[in-house]
Amino acid sequence: MENGDLGHMMGEPVSLNVGGCVYSTSLSTLKRYPDSMLGAMFRGDLPTVKDSHGNYFIDRDGPLFR
């Protein structure tokens, strides 16, 4: 499997700023549970806000989010 193939399987990378802690994951991971808050956000059912660095901002406790 080539590197490009692995990226396709994992999905588009996404960065989240949760209370000042930046986390990175894939869009497919965020959409895995469609009834969750993250699933609804990235399905387009809830509004999203980006910080000045382009990370999606979630106003919650960052360390607890982990």
CSV table of N, CA and C in Angstrom, one decimal:
chain,number,residue,atom,x,y,z
A,1,MET,N,0.9,-1.2,0.0
A,1,MET,CA,0.0,0.0,0.0
A,1,MET,C,0.9,1.2,0.0
A,2,GLU,N,0.6,2.2,-0.9
A,2,GLU,CA,1.4,3.4,-0.9
A,2,GLU,C,0.9,4.4,0.1
A,3,ASN,N,1.7,5.4,0.4
A,3,ASN,CA,1.3,6.4,1.4
A,3,ASN,C,0.0,7.1,1.0
A,4,GLY,N,-0.2,7.4,-0.3
A,4,GLY,CA,-1.4,8.1,-0.7
A,4,GLY,C,-2.6,7.3,-0.4
A,5,ASP,N,-2.5,6.0,-0.5
A,5,ASP,CA,-3.7,5.1,-0.3
A,5,ASP,C,-4.0,5.1,1.2
A,6,LEU,N,-3.1,5.2,2.1
A,6,LEU,CA,-3.3,5.2,3.5
A,6,LEU,C,-4.1,6.5,3.9
A,7,GLY,N,-3.7,7.6,3.3
A,7,GLY,CA,-4.4,8.9,3.6
A,7,GLY,C,-5.8,8.8,3.1
A,8,HIS,N,-6.1,8.1,2.0
A,8,HIS,CA,-7.5,8.0,1.5
A,8,HIS,C,-8.3,7.2,2.5
A,9,MET,N,-7.7,6.2,3.1
A,9,MET,CA,-8.5,5.3,4.0
A,9,MET,C,-8.8,6.1,5.3
A,10,MET,N,-7.9,6.9,5.8
A,10,MET,CA,-8.0,7.6,7.0
A,10,MET,C,-9.0,8.8,6.9
A,11,GLY,N,-9.1,9.4,5.8
A,11,GLY,CA,-9.9,10.5,5.6
A,11,GLY,C,-9.2,11.8,5.8
A,12,GLU,N,-9.9,12.9,5.6
A,12,GLU,CA,-9.3,14.2,5.6
A,12,GLU,C,-8.9,14.6,7.0
A,13,PRO,N,-7.7,15.1,7.3
A,13,PRO,CA,-7.3,15.5,8.6
A,13,PRO,C,-8.0,16.8,9.1
A,14,VAL,N,-8.3,16.8,10.4
A,14,VAL,CA,-9.1,17.9,11.0
A,14,VAL,C,-8.4,18.2,12.3
A,15,SER,N,-8.2,19.5,12.6
A,15,SER,CA,-7.7,20.0,13.9
A,15,SER,C,-8.8,20.6,14.7
A,16,LEU,N,-8.8,20.3,16.0
A,16,LEU,CA,-9.8,20.8,16.9
A,16,LEU,C,-9.1,21.6,18.0
A,17,ASN,N,-9.5,22.8,18.3
A,17,ASN,CA,-9.0,23.6,19.4
A,17,ASN,C,-10.1,23.4,20.5
A,18,VAL,N,-9.8,22.6,21.5
A,18,VAL,CA,-10.8,22.4,22.6
A,18,VAL,C,-10.2,23.1,23.8
A,19,GLY,N,-10.8,24.2,24.1
A,19,GLY,CA,-10.3,25.0,25.3
A,19,GLY,C,-8.8,25.3,25.3
A,20,GLY,N,-8.2,25.5,24.2
A,20,GLY,CA,-6.8,25.8,24.1
A,20,GLY,C,-5.9,24.6,23.8
A,21,CYS,N,-6.5,23.4,23.9
A,21,CYS,CA,-5.7,22.2,23.5
A,21,CYS,C,-6.0,21.8,22.1
A,22,VAL,N,-5.0,21.7,21.3
A,22,VAL,CA,-5.3,21.3,19.9
A,22,VAL,C,-5.1,19.8,19.7
A,23,TYR,N,-6.1,19.2,19.1
A,23,TYR,CA,-6.2,17.8,18.8
A,23,TYR,C,-6.3,17.6,17.3
A,24,SER,N,-5.7,16.6,16.8
A,24,SER,CA,-5.8,16.3,15.3
A,24,SER,C,-6.4,14.9,15.2
A,25,THR,N,-7.3,14.8,14.2
A,25,THR,CA,-8.0,13.5,13.9
A,25,THR,C,-8.4,13.5,12.5
A,26,SER,N,-9.1,12.5,12.1
A,26,SER,CA,-9.6,12.5,10.7
A,26,SER,C,-11.1,12.8,10.7
A,27,LEU,N,-11.6,13.4,9.6
A,27,LEU,CA,-13.0,13.7,9.4
A,27,LEU,C,-13.9,12.4,9.6
A,28,SER,N,-13.4,11.3,9.1
A,28,SER,CA,-14.1,10.0,9.2
A,28,SER,C,-14.3,9.6,10.7
A,29,THR,N,-13.3,9.9,11.5
A,29,THR,CA,-13.4,9.6,12.9
A,29,THR,C,-14.5,10.5,13.6
A,30,LEU,N,-14.5,11.7,13.2
A,30,LEU,CA,-15.5,12.7,13.8
A,30,LEU,C,-16.9,12.3,13.4
A,31,LYS,N,-17.0,11.7,12.2
A,31,LYS,CA,-18.4,11.4,11.7
A,31,LYS,C,-18.8,10.0,12.1
A,32,ARG,N,-17.9,9.2,12.8
A,32,ARG,CA,-18.2,7.8,13.0
A,32,ARG,C,-19.5,7.6,13.8
A,33,TYR,N,-19.7,8.5,14.8
A,33,TYR,CA,-21.0,8.4,15.6
A,33,TYR,C,-21.9,9.6,15.3
A,34,PRO,N,-22.7,9.4,14.3
A,34,PRO,CA,-23.5,10.5,13.8
A,34,PRO,C,-24.5,11.2,14.8
A,35,ASP,N,-24.8,10.5,15.9
A,35,ASP,CA,-25.7,11.1,16.9
A,35,ASP,C,-25.0,11.8,18.0
A,36,SER,N,-23.6,11.9,17.9
A,36,SER,CA,-22.9,12.6,18.9
A,36,SER,C,-22.8,14.1,18.5
A,37,MET,N,-22.3,14.9,19.4
A,37,MET,CA,-22.1,16.3,19.1
A,37,MET,C,-21.2,16.5,18.0
A,38,LEU,N,-20.0,15.8,18.0
A,38,LEU,CA,-19.1,16.0,16.9
A,38,LEU,C,-19.6,15.5,15.6
A,39,GLY,N,-20.4,14.4,15.6
A,39,GLY,CA,-21.0,13.9,14.4
A,39,GLY,C,-21.9,14.9,13.8
A,40,ALA,N,-22.7,15.5,14.7
A,40,ALA,CA,-23.7,16.5,14.2
A,40,ALA,C,-23.0,17.8,13.7
A,41,MET,N,-21.9,18.2,14.4
A,41,MET,CA,-21.1,19.4,13.9
A,41,MET,C,-20.6,19.1,12.5
A,42,PHE,N,-20.0,18.0,12.3
A,42,PHE,CA,-19.3,17.7,11.0
A,42,PHE,C,-20.2,17.1,10.0
A,43,ARG,N,-21.5,16.9,10.3
A,43,ARG,CA,-22.5,16.5,9.4
A,43,ARG,C,-23.2,17.8,8.9
A,44,GLY,N,-23.0,18.9,9.6
A,44,GLY,CA,-23.5,20.2,9.2
A,44,GLY,C,-24.8,20.6,10.0
A,45,ASP,N,-25.2,19.8,11.0
A,45,ASP,CA,-26.4,20.1,11.7
A,45,ASP,C,-26.2,21.1,12.9
A,46,LEU,N,-24.9,21.3,13.3
A,46,LEU,CA,-24.6,22.3,14.3
A,46,LEU,C,-23.6,23.3,13.7
A,47,PRO,N,-23.7,24.5,14.1
A,47,PRO,CA,-22.7,25.5,13.6
A,47,PRO,C,-21.3,25.2,14.1
A,48,THR,N,-20.3,25.6,13.3
A,48,THR,CA,-18.9,25.4,13.6
A,48,THR,C,-18.3,26.8,13.6
A,49,VAL,N,-17.2,26.9,14.4
A,49,VAL,CA,-16.4,28.2,14.4
A,49,VAL,C,-15.0,27.8,14.3
A,50,LYS,N,-14.2,28.5,13.6
A,50,LYS,CA,-12.7,28.3,13.5
A,50,LYS,C,-12.0,29.4,14.2
A,51,ASP,N,-10.9,29.0,14.8
A,51,ASP,CA,-10.0,29.9,15.5
A,51,ASP,C,-9.1,30.6,14.5
A,52,SER,N,-8.2,31.5,14.9
A,52,SER,CA,-7.4,32.3,14.0
A,52,SER,C,-6.4,31.4,13.3
A,53,HIS,N,-6.2,30.2,13.7
A,53,HIS,CA,-5.2,29.3,13.0
A,53,HIS,C,-6.0,28.3,12.1
A,54,GLY,N,-7.3,28.4,12.0
A,54,GLY,CA,-8.0,27.5,11.1
A,54,GLY,C,-8.5,26.2,11.8
A,55,ASN,N,-8.3,26.0,13.1
A,55,ASN,CA,-8.7,24.9,13.9
A,55,ASN,C,-10.2,25.1,14.2
A,56,TYR,N,-11.0,24.0,14.2
A,56,TYR,CA,-12.4,24.1,14.7
A,56,TYR,C,-12.3,24.4,16.2
A,57,PHE,N,-13.1,25.4,16.7
A,57,PHE,CA,-13.0,25.8,18.1
A,57,PHE,C,-14.2,25.1,18.8
A,58,ILE,N,-13.9,24.5,19.9
A,58,ILE,CA,-15.0,23.9,20.8
A,58,ILE,C,-14.7,24.4,22.2
A,59,ASP,N,-15.7,25.1,22.7
A,59,ASP,CA,-15.6,25.8,24.0
A,59,ASP,C,-15.9,24.8,25.1
A,60,ARG,N,-14.9,23.9,25.4
A,60,ARG,CA,-15.0,22.9,26.5
A,60,ARG,C,-13.7,22.8,27.1
A,61,ASP,N,-13.6,22.1,28.2
A,61,ASP,CA,-12.3,21.8,28.9
A,61,ASP,C,-11.5,20.9,28.1
A,62,GLY,N,-10.3,21.4,27.6
A,62,GLY,CA,-9.5,20.7,26.7
A,62,GLY,C,-8.9,19.3,27.3
A,63,PRO,N,-8.3,19.4,28.5
A,63,PRO,CA,-7.8,18.1,29.0
A,63,PRO,C,-8.9,17.1,29.3
A,64,LEU,N,-10.1,17.5,29.7
A,64,LEU,CA,-11.1,16.5,29.9
A,64,LEU,C,-11.7,16.0,28.6
A,65,PHE,N,-11.6,16.7,27.6
A,65,PHE,CA,-12.0,16.3,26.2
A,65,PHE,C,-11.2,15.1,25.8
A,66,ARG,N,-10.0,15.1,26.1
A,66,ARG,CA,-9.1,14.0,25.7
A,66,ARG,C,-9.6,12.6,26.1
